[in-house]
XYZ file of C-alpha atoms in Angstrom:
708
model
C 36.737 73.249 124.709
C 38.549 70.429 126.424
C 39.674 68.915 123.146
C 40.970 72.268 121.920
C 43.000 72.723 125.080
C 44.502 69.288 124.760
C 45.553 69.862 121.189
C 47.436 72.985 122.250
C 49.347 71.146 124.916
C 52.744 69.629 124.087
C 53.264 65.879 124.096
C 53.361 64.245 127.532
C 56.581 62.536 128.459
C 58.066 60.785 131.455
C 58.991 63.365 134.083
C 62.227 61.506 134.802
C 63.465 62.021 131.266
C 64.975 65.163 129.820
C 64.655 64.125 126.197
C 61.768 62.719 124.242
C 62.085 59.111 123.230
C 59.936 58.236 120.235
C 59.421 54.875 118.687
C 59.660 55.127 114.947
C 58.243 52.417 112.773
C 60.527 50.821 110.241
C 58.326 52.047 107.421
C 57.076 55.628 107.286
C 54.982 55.842 104.103
C 53.530 59.234 105.043
C 56.767 60.830 106.162
C 58.137 63.592 103.931
C 61.637 62.217 104.507
C 62.136 58.703 103.136
C 64.652 57.161 105.479
C 65.222 53.963 103.433
C 64.261 55.277 100.027
C 64.714 52.917 97.073
C 66.732 53.898 94.090
C 65.012 56.715 92.259
C 64.653 56.722 88.472
C 67.175 58.859 86.705
C 69.683 58.833 89.577
C 73.162 57.451 89.259
C 73.595 54.194 91.173
C 76.801 52.579 92.378
C 78.014 49.617 94.368
C 78.160 51.744 97.487
C 75.829 50.721 100.238
C 72.828 53.001 100.539
C 72.221 54.800 103.798
C 69.698 52.610 105.627
C 67.343 53.455 108.446
C 69.533 51.581 110.893
C 72.509 53.771 109.916
C 70.573 56.979 110.411
C 71.583 58.423 113.800
C 68.678 60.896 113.735
C 65.877 58.384 113.378
C 64.640 59.095 116.910
C 64.036 62.748 116.026
C 61.947 62.037 112.958
C 58.551 62.155 114.594
C 59.049 65.253 116.647
C 60.755 67.422 114.035
C 58.285 66.721 111.254
C 60.601 67.849 108.477
C 59.037 69.636 105.584
C 60.851 69.610 102.277
C 61.496 73.021 100.718
C 60.946 73.422 96.989
C 64.405 74.417 95.833
C 63.302 74.821 92.232
C 60.641 77.409 93.039
C 61.327 81.115 92.826
C 62.858 82.599 95.945
C 60.424 84.698 98.014
C 63.221 87.119 98.946
C 64.334 90.090 96.830
C 67.479 89.639 94.828
C 68.390 93.302 94.700
C 70.468 95.092 97.280
C 68.299 95.773 100.330
C 68.578 98.215 103.163
C 70.608 96.427 105.788
C 69.551 97.992 109.121
C 72.119 95.980 111.095
C 70.827 92.684 109.712
C 74.168 91.034 110.281
C 74.198 91.855 114.001
C 72.731 88.905 115.939
C 69.671 89.670 118.032
C 70.183 89.247 121.774
C 68.159 89.604 124.944
C 67.738 93.244 125.926
C 67.983 94.586 122.358
C 65.044 96.555 120.922
C 62.468 94.274 119.327
C 62.129 94.260 115.538
C 58.837 92.339 115.492
C 56.607 93.800 118.178
C 53.365 92.387 119.507
C 50.930 95.153 118.530
C 49.286 97.592 120.914
C 46.159 99.006 119.319
C 43.987 102.077 119.658
C 44.104 105.772 120.522
C 44.755 106.394 124.224
C 41.632 108.490 124.874
C 39.551 106.071 122.886
C 40.864 103.161 124.965
C 40.154 105.091 128.191
C 36.642 105.862 126.993
C 36.057 102.230 126.056
C 37.288 101.024 129.420
C 35.052 103.464 131.285
C 32.130 102.642 129.001
C 32.625 98.922 129.555
C 32.701 99.468 133.310
C 29.542 101.593 133.241
C 27.680 99.176 130.993
C 28.484 96.224 133.204
C 27.546 98.174 136.345
C 24.279 99.566 134.958
C 23.296 96.327 133.234
C 23.661 94.503 136.534
C 21.502 97.106 138.273
C 18.880 97.083 135.526
C 18.703 93.309 135.494
C 18.206 93.207 139.260
C 15.577 95.972 139.216
C 13.679 94.282 136.378
C 13.512 91.041 138.314
C 12.487 92.868 141.471
C 9.683 94.645 139.592
C 8.354 91.355 138.255
C 8.472 89.709 141.655
C 6.996 92.764 143.399
C 4.078 92.832 140.953
C 3.265 89.156 141.460
C 3.751 89.410 145.212
C 1.532 92.505 145.481
C -1.258 90.659 143.697
C -0.923 87.781 146.145
C -0.997 90.036 149.218
C -3.952 91.950 147.759
C -5.965 88.747 147.530
C -5.449 88.185 151.272
C -6.097 91.796 152.317
C -9.388 91.930 150.355
C -10.658 89.339 152.797
C -8.862 90.404 155.952
C -9.767 94.110 155.978
C -13.425 93.128 156.525
C -12.474 91.800 159.938
C -11.830 95.342 161.150
C -15.460 96.554 160.973
C -18.915 95.114 161.589
C -20.538 93.843 158.463
C -24.160 94.797 157.500
C -25.162 91.143 157.400
C -24.292 90.815 161.102
C -26.402 93.881 161.994
C -29.372 92.496 160.048
C -29.038 89.173 161.831
C -29.126 90.918 165.216
C -32.240 92.901 164.286
C -34.049 89.799 163.123
C -33.143 88.087 166.395
C -34.510 90.995 168.385
C -37.812 91.023 166.419
C -38.212 87.250 166.751
C -37.617 87.420 170.499
C -40.149 90.233 170.894
C -42.864 88.412 168.925
C -42.313 85.214 170.858
C -42.606 86.922 174.232
C -45.895 88.621 173.246
C -47.684 85.298 172.628
C -45.806 82.762 174.743
C -47.137 81.659 178.198
C -43.555 81.479 179.423
C -41.677 84.420 177.897
C -37.910 84.308 177.396
C -35.619 86.995 178.744
C -35.741 90.060 176.558
C -33.030 90.372 173.899
C -30.483 93.064 174.887
C -29.644 94.592 171.523
C -27.367 97.281 172.922
C -25.258 94.858 174.934
C -24.166 92.879 171.837
C -21.766 95.498 170.489
C -19.078 94.790 167.817
C -15.366 94.552 168.841
C -12.268 93.858 166.711
C -10.072 90.946 167.787
C -6.443 91.921 168.484
C -5.211 89.077 166.283
C -7.163 90.472 163.340
C -5.593 93.890 163.925
C -2.074 92.446 163.898
C -2.736 90.394 160.767
C -4.084 93.365 158.852
C -1.283 95.611 160.068
C 1.525 93.393 158.778
C -0.285 92.515 155.555
C -1.031 96.108 154.626
C 2.533 97.093 155.523
C 3.740 94.258 153.299
C 1.626 95.478 150.398
C 2.789 99.076 150.907
C 6.481 98.107 150.924
C 6.046 95.954 147.826
C 4.440 98.814 145.877
C 7.084 101.219 147.177
C 9.748 98.926 145.732
C 8.046 99.153 142.346
C 7.883 102.945 142.488
C 11.525 103.463 143.494
C 12.690 100.826 140.973
C 11.033 102.705 138.106
C 12.680 105.937 139.215
C 16.110 104.256 139.358
C 15.734 102.908 135.838
C 15.026 106.433 134.618
C 18.121 107.777 136.402
C 20.340 105.078 134.903
C 19.006 105.779 131.419
C 20.100 109.394 131.665
C 23.463 108.425 133.134
C 24.211 106.214 130.111
C 22.896 108.602 127.465
C 25.493 109.035 124.694
C 26.317 112.655 123.864
C 28.289 111.802 120.675
C 31.294 113.828 121.866
C 35.006 113.382 121.104
C 36.553 110.699 123.267
C 38.365 113.163 125.520
C 35.204 115.172 126.175
C 33.157 111.995 126.607
C 35.526 110.798 129.334
C 35.163 114.100 131.207
C 31.352 114.092 130.864
C 31.120 110.532 132.080
C 33.235 111.345 135.144
C 30.975 114.280 136.026
C 27.904 112.067 135.810
C 29.569 109.260 137.730
C 30.602 111.506 140.605
C 27.030 112.852 140.797
C 25.698 109.314 140.831
C 27.846 108.481 143.841
C 27.302 111.764 145.691
C 23.499 111.469 145.556
C 23.582 107.865 146.788
C 22.045 106.169 143.755
C 23.942 102.888 144.431
C 22.687 102.944 148.034
C 19.111 103.549 146.908
C 19.348 100.626 144.519
C 20.722 98.416 147.270
C 17.689 99.228 149.470
C 15.192 97.811 146.952
C 15.803 94.092 147.631
C 15.800 94.801 151.362
C 12.360 96.451 151.096
C 11.012 93.525 149.137
C 12.436 90.950 151.533
C 11.018 92.874 154.491
C 7.657 92.877 152.752
C 7.874 89.111 152.345
C 8.771 88.604 156.021
C 5.780 90.731 157.125
C 3.484 88.661 154.956
C 4.812 85.452 156.503
C 4.214 86.886 159.992
C 0.574 87.637 159.209
C 0.092 84.260 157.580
C 1.418 82.408 160.639
C -0.769 84.508 162.994
C -3.804 83.656 160.916
C -3.095 79.925 160.871
C -2.316 79.662 164.587
C -5.651 81.295 165.433
C -7.582 79.139 163.000
C -6.005 75.659 162.953
C -2.911 74.497 164.825
C -2.187 71.518 162.549
C -1.979 73.642 159.436
C 0.012 76.242 161.318
C 2.650 73.703 162.416
C 3.468 72.573 158.860
C 3.533 76.072 157.410
C 5.642 77.317 160.316
C 8.212 74.567 159.685
C 8.595 75.527 156.029
C 8.841 79.227 156.780
C 11.396 78.520 159.509
C 13.643 76.709 157.002
C 13.344 79.599 154.557
C 14.157 82.175 157.225
C 17.051 80.067 158.495
C 18.524 79.940 154.990
C 18.101 83.697 154.640
C 19.696 84.323 158.006
C 22.681 82.009 157.408
C 23.475 83.372 153.965
C 23.134 86.895 155.346
C 25.535 86.301 158.211
C 28.110 83.987 156.566
C 30.283 86.676 154.859
C 30.669 88.525 158.147
C 31.238 85.323 160.131
C 33.867 84.033 157.680
C 35.732 87.318 157.810
C 35.510 87.432 161.597
C 36.551 83.909 162.510
C 39.032 82.914 159.778
C 42.395 82.392 161.452
C 44.442 82.654 158.246
C 45.863 86.172 158.417
C 46.384 86.159 154.633
C 42.781 85.086 153.955
C 44.017 82.580 151.364
C 40.768 80.640 151.442
C 37.758 80.590 149.072
C 35.809 83.772 149.780
C 32.122 83.422 150.647
C 30.090 84.849 147.723
C 26.815 85.437 149.645
C 27.089 89.224 149.351
C 23.865 91.199 149.397
C 22.582 94.470 150.825
C 21.226 92.707 153.900
C 24.494 90.819 154.432
C 26.315 94.162 154.219
C 24.127 95.470 157.034
C 25.014 92.380 159.049
C 28.699 92.926 158.310
C 28.560 96.550 159.440
C 26.697 95.514 162.580
C 29.465 93.031 163.384
C 32.036 95.787 162.900
C 30.178 97.944 165.398
C 30.165 95.073 167.911
C 33.902 94.550 167.495
C 34.561 98.247 168.022
C 32.614 98.103 171.260
C 34.582 95.029 172.357
C 37.846 96.768 171.550
C 37.035 99.525 174.036
C 36.707 96.975 176.828
C 40.398 96.014 176.534
C 39.762 92.365 177.314
C 43.089 90.438 177.024
C 41.599 87.364 175.360
C 40.674 89.441 172.322
C 44.304 90.422 171.646
C 44.506 87.873 168.846
C 46.074 88.504 165.408
C 42.875 88.056 163.440
C 41.049 90.644 165.569
C 43.352 93.366 164.201
C 41.972 92.514 160.794
C 38.432 93.011 162.073
C 39.202 96.446 163.461
C 40.801 97.482 160.132
C 37.574 96.542 158.360
C 35.818 99.567 159.876
C 36.998 101.611 156.876
C 35.208 99.390 154.332
C 32.636 101.424 152.418
C 31.002 98.650 150.399
C 31.611 95.141 149.156
C 34.091 96.443 146.580
C 36.416 97.956 149.188
C 35.918 94.808 151.252
C 37.131 92.687 148.309
C 40.071 94.993 147.611
C 41.270 94.810 151.218
C 40.839 91.013 151.123
C 42.923 90.871 147.945
C 45.694 92.949 149.512
C 45.913 90.513 152.414
C 46.117 87.597 149.970
C 48.913 89.354 148.057
C 50.878 90.293 151.162
C 54.066 88.481 152.051
C 53.591 89.709 155.620
C 50.590 90.910 157.648
C 51.331 93.199 160.602
C 48.425 94.013 162.952
C 45.895 93.501 160.183
C 47.840 95.573 157.620
C 49.231 94.048 154.427
C 52.981 94.509 153.961
C 55.272 93.748 151.002
C 52.597 93.159 148.361
C 53.288 90.835 145.452
C 51.244 89.206 142.707
C 49.452 86.197 144.156
C 47.842 83.036 142.814
C 44.683 85.014 142.012
C 46.470 86.819 139.195
C 48.101 83.610 137.983
C 44.819 81.728 137.901
C 43.004 84.624 136.222
C 45.473 84.753 133.309
C 45.385 80.983 132.995
C 41.590 81.074 132.870
C 41.600 83.845 130.245
C 44.166 81.917 128.214
C 42.114 78.718 128.295
C 38.828 80.499 127.570
C 39.514 83.255 125.037
C 42.743 82.563 123.147
C 40.953 81.024 120.193
C 41.162 84.667 119.093
C 44.585 86.223 118.698
C 43.187 89.456 120.142
C 43.150 87.732 123.540
C 46.768 86.603 123.156
C 48.143 90.129 122.838
C 47.106 91.480 126.268
C 48.220 88.302 128.056
C 51.608 88.578 126.343
C 52.049 92.192 127.475
C 50.818 91.357 130.991
C 53.445 88.631 131.282
C 56.032 91.221 130.324
C 54.916 93.509 133.167
C 54.553 90.910 135.923
C 57.149 89.818 138.427
C 59.462 87.172 136.970
C 58.509 84.431 139.417
C 54.777 85.064 138.985
C 55.025 85.222 135.188
C 56.996 81.969 135.208
C 54.388 80.270 137.397
C 51.651 81.522 135.068
C 53.262 80.177 131.896
C 54.262 76.949 133.631
C 50.591 76.376 134.436
C 49.777 76.444 130.717
C 51.780 73.243 130.283
C 50.782 69.961 131.839
C 53.015 68.665 134.595
C 55.592 66.159 133.410
C 55.880 67.582 129.911
C 59.305 68.237 128.519
C 58.565 71.894 127.709
C 57.479 72.580 131.271
C 60.553 70.853 132.699
C 62.810 72.702 130.273
C 61.259 76.046 131.256
C 62.117 75.494 134.905
C 65.674 74.537 134.038
C 66.181 77.492 131.700
C 65.011 79.985 134.329
C 67.762 78.813 136.651
C 70.516 81.383 137.152
C 73.018 78.990 135.606
C 71.353 79.412 132.215
C 69.749 82.864 132.480
C 71.451 85.061 135.086
C 69.780 88.332 134.017
C 66.172 89.421 134.303
C 65.979 90.248 130.578
C 66.903 86.673 129.708
C 64.329 85.214 132.077
C 61.659 87.562 130.739
C 62.303 86.619 127.130
C 62.264 82.915 127.974
C 58.832 83.303 129.575
C 57.473 85.244 126.592
C 58.931 82.723 124.153
C 57.229 79.867 125.979
C 53.912 81.695 125.868
C 54.196 82.419 122.137
C 55.210 78.792 121.608
C 51.754 77.765 122.840
C 49.857 79.860 120.287
C 52.081 80.439 117.264
C 50.724 77.397 115.420
C 47.094 78.354 116.000
C 47.809 82.020 115.164
C 50.529 82.242 112.455
C 50.685 86.028 112.810
C 52.591 85.433 116.069
C 55.342 83.408 114.400
C 57.708 86.330 113.632
C 57.592 87.412 117.289
C 58.106 83.828 118.415
C 61.036 83.292 116.051
C 62.697 86.501 117.213
C 62.301 85.539 120.879
C 63.848 82.106 120.374
C 66.769 83.486 118.341
C 67.489 86.160 120.969
C 67.559 83.501 123.691
C 69.891 81.182 121.775
C 72.235 84.052 120.931
C 72.412 85.185 124.570
C 72.862 82.072 126.694
C 73.315 78.346 126.977
C 70.144 76.243 126.833
C 69.226 72.635 127.672
C 69.438 70.163 124.772
C 65.656 69.864 124.446
C 65.359 73.580 123.641
C 67.295 73.055 120.395
C 64.170 71.386 119.011
C 62.603 74.834 118.801
C 65.292 76.239 116.522
C 65.098 73.053 114.454
C 61.389 73.616 113.875
C 61.951 77.308 113.167
C 64.554 76.535 110.504
C 62.146 74.178 108.785
C 59.327 76.734 108.952
C 61.554 79.393 107.404
C 62.827 77.053 104.700
C 59.298 76.044 103.672
C 57.523 79.413 104.031
C 55.456 80.287 100.980
C 53.278 83.282 100.044
C 50.473 80.886 99.103
C 50.511 79.280 102.546
C 48.727 81.503 105.049
C 50.161 79.594 108.005
C 53.745 80.425 106.982
C 53.497 83.616 104.924
C 54.209 85.711 108.040
C 57.744 84.270 108.013
C 58.582 85.656 104.576
C 60.884 88.281 106.012
C 64.566 88.104 105.055
C 65.535 89.534 108.461
C 64.166 86.417 110.138
C 66.028 84.089 107.795
C 69.295 85.980 108.156
C 69.023 86.044 111.938
C 68.202 82.341 112.007
C 71.327 81.605 109.968
C 73.425 83.838 112.222
C 72.022 81.892 115.153
C 73.057 78.623 113.486
C 76.521 80.095 113.026
C 76.678 80.978 116.710
C 75.477 77.539 117.816
C 77.957 75.728 115.587
C 80.742 77.853 117.039
C 79.745 76.848 120.570
C 79.812 73.157 119.611
C 77.723 72.099 122.617
C 76.791 68.484 123.111
C 73.153 67.834 122.254
C 72.974 71.005 120.154
C 72.318 71.235 116.438
C 71.942 67.991 114.517
C 72.897 67.238 110.932
C 69.266 67.699 109.901
C 69.451 71.296 111.135
C 72.545 71.931 109.007
C 70.761 70.461 105.965
C 67.824 72.833 106.520
C 70.261 75.746 107.024
C 71.777 74.990 103.601
C 68.271 74.975 102.121
C 67.539 78.319 103.746
C 70.777 79.705 102.323
C 69.674 78.569 98.894
C 66.386 80.434 99.275
C 68.243 83.611 100.197
C 70.833 83.433 97.434
C 68.931 81.857 94.534
C 67.476 85.190 93.394
C 70.821 86.972 93.867
C 72.986 84.438 92.048
C 70.878 84.618 88.920
C 72.614 84.012 85.597
C 72.337 85.045 82.001
C 72.867 81.862 79.939
C 74.517 83.596 77.014
C 77.454 85.248 78.724
C 77.352 83.481 82.148
C 77.445 86.810 83.915
C 75.847 87.531 87.232
C 72.859 89.789 87.633
C 74.064 93.234 88.649
C 71.296 93.380 91.278
C 72.957 90.717 93.377
C 72.324 91.202 97.106
C 75.867 91.256 98.447
C 74.602 91.419 102.025
C 73.022 87.979 101.699
C 76.242 86.754 100.103
C 78.344 88.057 103.019
C 76.106 86.227 105.486
C 76.533 83.053 103.456
C 80.309 83.452 103.336
C 80.455 83.781 107.122
C 78.522 80.546 107.366
C 80.868 78.842 104.887
C 83.716 79.595 107.268
C 81.803 78.064 110.173
C 80.777 75.008 108.134
C 84.437 74.374 107.408
C 85.066 74.101 111.146
C 81.879 72.054 111.666
C 83.160 69.344 109.336
C 86.232 68.893 111.508
C 84.231 68.873 114.782
C 82.413 65.621 114.178
C 83.603 62.138 114.907
C 85.675 60.462 112.229
C 82.946 57.884 111.598
C 80.474 60.681 110.843
C 82.908 62.800 108.832
C 81.721 61.514 105.465
C 78.155 62.597 106.259
C 79.164 66.173 107.090
C 81.380 66.362 104.024
C 78.551 65.122 101.822
C 76.043 67.626 103.246
C 78.346 70.606 102.713
C 79.508 69.491 99.278
C 75.971 69.015 98.025
C 74.957 72.296 99.654
C 77.681 74.156 97.737
C 76.648 72.509 94.492
C 73.033 73.491 95.142
C 73.863 77.145 95.803
C 76.472 77.538 93.048
C 75.241 75.765 89.894
C 77.680 75.306 86.962
C 76.408 78.462 85.264
C 77.544 80.664 88.177
C 80.450 82.980 87.437
C 82.445 82.881 90.680
C 84.820 85.557 89.365
C 82.044 88.166 89.207
C 80.853 87.185 92.696
C 84.420 87.558 93.945
C 84.612 91.068 92.526
C 81.338 92.062 94.177
C 82.002 90.359 97.520
C 85.635 89.852 98.586
C 84.375 87.540 101.380
C 83.942 84.890 98.659
C 87.451 83.782 99.696
C 85.702 81.898 102.536
C 83.667 79.955 99.983
C 86.882 79.125 98.126
C 88.444 77.901 101.380
C 85.415 75.687 102.091
C 85.590 74.118 98.635
C 89.308 73.427 99.019
C 88.703 71.882 102.457
C 85.905 69.730 101.042
C 88.188 68.582 98.250
C 90.809 67.493 100.794
C 88.250 65.612 102.883
C 86.694 63.929 99.851
C 90.063 62.737 98.649
C 90.845 61.403 102.124
C 87.505 59.534 102.273
C 87.925 57.722 98.959
C 87.110 60.281 96.281
C 83.892 61.857 94.963
C 82.278 58.584 93.922
C 82.617 57.151 97.438
C 80.934 60.176 98.986
C 78.526 61.677 96.467
C 76.983 58.432 95.222
C 76.199 57.216 98.726
C 72.542 58.131 99.171
C 71.958 60.121 102.366
C 68.677 60.351 104.218
C 68.373 64.092 103.416
C 68.342 63.695 99.631
C 64.721 64.818 99.378
C 66.052 68.329 99.997
C 67.983 68.440 96.715
C 68.951 66.305 93.737
C 71.590 63.596 93.860
C 74.880 64.986 92.579
C 77.506 63.083 90.645
C 81.265 63.231 90.309
C 80.858 65.429 87.203
C 78.840 67.969 89.215
C 81.599 68.106 91.783
C 84.173 68.579 89.046
C 82.231 71.526 87.619
C 82.123 73.173 91.031
C 85.865 72.714 91.479
C 86.503 74.150 88.048
C 84.516 77.312 88.836
C 86.269 77.888 92.138
C 89.739 76.963 90.865
C 89.388 79.790 88.371
C 89.187 82.168 91.328
C 91.877 80.537 93.470
C 94.304 80.450 90.574
C 94.960 76.685 90.787
C 94.808 74.348 87.869
């Protein structure tokens, strides 16, 4: 269990840092991205210096992003035909209705019946288990007491052997006096009458009472088991009727005091044991003091333990000075300790009538309020209310809120049961219903202190980043899904939607951009044959991720998207458009089933990419130009008829503008050979393109723009 929990936890980092610093070895033979790749066979080489690992400004992110290379030559998993749009081009934001909901399962009456059935089973199973153990102990104990009483009851009457001995003594005395010269005094037979010793009476009284109580426990226990069997009998009714029938039985069970009768059984058996000890000590003290001393010492320890554990719950409740009772509760709850607790309540009520000033202390108000407790359950519920209270006034809880008990319970459930996704769902919904501060403390506890994700969560929940409650709520839910989406891929669509909604709605710390980087790579590499990523094969997710990239590029925040993210965005665009921009080799026409919605999304991104090229530093300009140029050549192969695309989607003017801007930048940076033949670190995402490929792209787009 411990190893599983550790593997789910994010990487530990220095708490003073806000970004992860990773040492990357100079050689990464297992990395999917070859940072200093040698010249590949079949590629065009030049005198230009290859992009080395020292030149790569994103080397420090290599380990944490774990890039996966999409197969651009494989068939696109998205439909090429025109799809129903359903506001796909509207970015998701916090507060909008969810498209990918965490499921809630089951008919309402069926769930109510299951909850009641679970409660009854746990309650009755606990009773049955206790009664079964009591029956076993009572049977063994009765046999033990019987062995003693078989001997002790004979002390209550004169035995025939004693009468015979007296008669023989009388006859012997009479014969001796008839022949002896000096006769003895005559034997007074009538004066030697039998009498029972008072000690023997007491011993037999307590032992026979002990045996009677033990057998009574067995009798009542058997009756209770029969009552519980009938209470749990299944009538095979519809769920609604079964709930009503169960409630009728349950109310009868309470009205006729079955729980109270069951609680008396251990008290009867313990009383029987105490009576047996009393008789045993009386016997030993009248027979041998040495033996009696040792046995008395052992029995005294046992009785002391019983007395302390019986009184401790009442004593803790009475003398704890913390008005909120935020201390570990004593678990020594039993029927006899409940009697002790009620006795203490009666004493306190008597004291309260005396109006003694020294008892006007805050914690005494709590004791007087406890008079309404009906059983240990109501005792626990009142204790919990005091723990949840922000203020306690004269023993009454005021301004209740969720306390650490709820936080720790969800954290325990998460650590214990979330190997199954069925346990993740209810925790997710509970976090959505809890107070923001409590939900945040709960999720924060899932992450180890000092980890970057935990530190980022606290920063993001600040009002500077998330001023509204909806934003804070979605951040908390996203962090919870982030913990489990890798172990349970079915959660990934919900996780992706949460992250996109957050990024579209607010500013985030730089470290949070790593999440969208990983999401882009997951979307770009999703495959139907891969069960861990097949849940992401939804074009809505890809479109919304690209719209999010568009939004983030427009913001142009420092520490935001990196060039690697733009490369993956181009790859994701290719996956969306490859099935739409399908060609017929003979006439170079475009498939009439082209998805113009996907094409419009791409054209909006082309417009943003044009601005992104100009945003970067001049020294990095060539890299951005190269990425976008190769991305355009990947999406629009030479066989693509741009004229037909233009007729289907007038927004293709934005693609034309991007190509013209790229042409200007390439000319300014030394021409196509200076840019395209310089090998970039992202070339595993697509083939190396040459000056001829760039010329073919220009030719296609110049036919649309009308330039020669």
